[in-house]
Amino acid sequence: MVVCLFCFVIGCSVAPLKKPDKQEILKKGSELYAKYGCAVCHSLDGKVIYGPPLDEIYMKNVKVLRQGKEFTVVADRDYLKKAISEPRYEKVLEYSNKEMPIPAFTEEEAEILVDFIIALNEDKAKNKNQ
């Protein structure tokens, strides 16, 4: 009983992980974007380089090719995470003849990159509406 009470007290006293603020997300995401060479294939200004531009992809309907079949999906958080972590799972139809390297991202880095892409898209949408 004492052990259970001790575990309960310790568990309740641990502070929850603080979610990084937008500036921190943009800074860390930008660092990872540069570190892993994402800019070689993905622009942040709408230009097509090799892979899809990332600045207006969030929540966009995207046609993808998965196991030889065409699907339309929404580029939400889950989609972005899967596309970053498992780029061969499905490909954007327009880019289906191109290969993304298998990434060496950690789980945390993939999450930061997703947050980075979302933050960039939100900023761009906000600037368009002003």
CSV table of C-alpha atoms in Angstrom, one decimal:
chain,number,residue,atom,x,y,z
A,1,MET,CA,0.0,0.0,0.0
A,2,VAL,CA,2.8,2.4,0.8
A,3,VAL,CA,4.5,1.6,-2.5
A,4,CYS,CA,1.3,2.3,-4.4
A,5,LEU,CA,0.9,5.6,-2.5
A,6,PHE,CA,4.5,6.5,-3.2
A,7,CYS,CA,4.1,5.8,-7.0
A,8,PHE,CA,0.9,7.8,-7.1
A,9,VAL,CA,2.5,10.8,-5.4
A,10,ILE,CA,5.6,10.7,-7.6
A,11,GLY,CA,3.5,10.2,-10.8
A,12,CYS,CA,1.3,13.2,-9.9
A,13,SER,CA,4.3,15.4,-9.1
A,14,VAL,CA,6.0,15.0,-12.5
A,15,ALA,CA,5.3,18.1,-14.6
A,16,PRO,CA,3.8,17.5,-18.0
A,17,LEU,CA,6.0,18.1,-21.0
A,18,LYS,CA,5.7,21.6,-22.2
A,19,LYS,CA,4.7,22.0,-25.8
A,20,PRO,CA,7.2,24.2,-27.6
A,21,ASP,CA,6.0,27.7,-28.7
A,22,LYS,CA,5.7,28.6,-32.3
A,23,GLN,CA,9.0,30.4,-32.5
A,24,GLU,CA,10.8,27.4,-31.0
A,25,ILE,CA,9.0,25.1,-33.5
A,26,LEU,CA,10.0,27.3,-36.4
A,27,LYS,CA,13.6,27.5,-35.2
A,28,LYS,CA,14.0,23.7,-34.5
A,29,GLY,CA,12.1,22.8,-37.7
A,30,SER,CA,14.2,25.1,-39.8
A,31,GLU,CA,17.4,23.5,-38.3
A,32,LEU,CA,16.2,20.0,-39.1
A,33,TYR,CA,15.0,21.0,-42.6
A,34,ALA,CA,18.5,22.3,-43.2
A,35,LYS,CA,20.3,19.4,-41.4
A,36,TYR,CA,18.6,16.7,-43.4
A,37,GLY,CA,18.7,18.5,-46.8
A,38,CYS,CA,15.0,18.8,-47.2
A,39,ALA,CA,15.5,22.0,-49.3
A,40,VAL,CA,17.1,20.0,-52.0
A,41,CYS,CA,13.7,18.6,-53.0
A,42,HIS,CA,11.0,20.6,-51.1
A,43,SER,CA,10.6,24.3,-51.3
A,44,LEU,CA,8.9,26.5,-48.7
A,45,ASP,CA,7.8,29.1,-51.2
A,46,GLY,CA,5.6,27.2,-53.6
A,47,LYS,CA,8.2,26.5,-56.2
A,48,VAL,CA,8.4,22.9,-57.5
A,49,ILE,CA,11.9,21.5,-57.2
A,50,TYR,CA,11.8,17.7,-57.1
A,51,GLY,CA,9.2,16.9,-54.5
A,52,PRO,CA,6.0,18.8,-53.5
A,53,PRO,CA,6.4,22.3,-52.0
A,54,LEU,CA,5.6,22.2,-48.3
A,55,ASP,CA,4.3,25.7,-47.7
A,56,GLU,CA,0.7,25.1,-48.7
A,57,ILE,CA,0.3,21.4,-48.2
A,58,TYR,CA,-1.3,21.2,-44.8
A,59,MET,CA,-5.0,20.3,-44.9
A,60,LYS,CA,-5.0,20.2,-48.7
A,61,ASN,CA,-6.6,17.4,-50.6
A,62,VAL,CA,-3.8,15.4,-52.1
A,63,LYS,CA,-4.0,12.6,-54.7
A,64,VAL,CA,-1.7,9.8,-53.8
A,65,LEU,CA,-0.7,6.5,-55.2
A,66,ARG,CA,-0.7,3.7,-52.6
A,67,GLN,CA,-0.1,0.1,-53.7
A,68,GLY,CA,-0.9,0.9,-57.3
A,69,LYS,CA,-4.3,2.5,-56.4
A,70,GLU,CA,-5.2,6.2,-56.5
A,71,PHE,CA,-6.6,7.8,-53.4
A,72,THR,CA,-7.5,11.4,-52.4
A,73,VAL,CA,-6.4,12.1,-48.8
A,74,VAL,CA,-6.3,15.2,-46.6
A,75,ALA,CA,-2.8,16.3,-45.8
A,76,ASP,CA,-3.5,16.5,-42.1
A,77,ARG,CA,-1.0,15.9,-39.2
A,78,ASP,CA,-1.2,12.1,-39.6
A,79,TYR,CA,-0.6,12.2,-43.3
A,80,LEU,CA,2.4,14.5,-42.9
A,81,LYS,CA,3.9,12.3,-40.2
A,82,LYS,CA,3.5,9.2,-42.3
A,83,ALA,CA,4.9,10.9,-45.4
A,84,ILE,CA,7.9,12.0,-43.4
A,85,SER,CA,8.5,8.8,-41.5
A,86,GLU,CA,7.5,6.3,-44.3
A,87,PRO,CA,7.9,8.1,-47.6
A,88,ARG,CA,7.4,4.9,-49.6
A,89,TYR,CA,4.0,4.1,-48.1
A,90,GLU,CA,2.3,6.3,-50.6
A,91,LYS,CA,3.4,9.0,-53.1
A,92,VAL,CA,1.8,12.2,-54.2
A,93,LEU,CA,0.4,11.3,-57.6
A,94,GLU,CA,2.2,14.2,-59.4
A,95,TYR,CA,5.5,13.0,-58.0
A,96,SER,CA,4.9,9.2,-58.1
A,97,ASN,CA,7.9,8.7,-60.4
A,98,LYS,CA,10.3,10.3,-57.9
A,99,GLU,CA,11.9,8.7,-54.8
A,100,MET,CA,12.3,10.3,-51.4
A,101,PRO,CA,15.3,8.9,-49.5
A,102,ILE,CA,14.5,6.8,-46.5
A,103,PRO,CA,14.8,9.2,-43.6
A,104,ALA,CA,17.0,8.7,-40.5
A,105,PHE,CA,14.7,11.0,-38.4
A,106,THR,CA,14.0,10.1,-34.8
A,107,GLU,CA,10.4,10.1,-33.7
A,108,GLU,CA,10.9,13.4,-32.0
A,109,GLU,CA,12.5,15.0,-35.1
A,110,ALA,CA,9.6,13.8,-37.3
A,111,GLU,CA,7.1,15.4,-34.9
A,112,ILE,CA,9.1,18.7,-35.0
A,113,LEU,CA,9.1,18.6,-38.8
A,114,VAL,CA,5.3,18.1,-38.9
A,115,ASP,CA,4.8,21.0,-36.4
A,116,PHE,CA,7.2,23.1,-38.6
A,117,ILE,CA,5.2,22.4,-41.8
A,118,ILE,CA,1.9,23.1,-40.0
A,119,ALA,CA,3.3,26.4,-38.5
A,120,LEU,CA,4.6,27.5,-41.9
A,121,ASN,CA,1.3,26.8,-43.6
A,122,GLU,CA,-0.6,28.6,-40.9
A,123,ASP,CA,1.6,31.7,-41.2
A,124,LYS,CA,1.2,31.7,-45.0
A,125,ALA,CA,-2.6,31.4,-44.7
A,126,LYS,CA,-2.7,34.2,-42.1
A,127,ASN,CA,-0.6,36.5,-44.4
A,128,LYS,CA,-2.8,35.8,-47.4
A,129,ASN,CA,-5.9,36.8,-45.4
A,130,GLN,CA,-4.4,40.1,-44.3
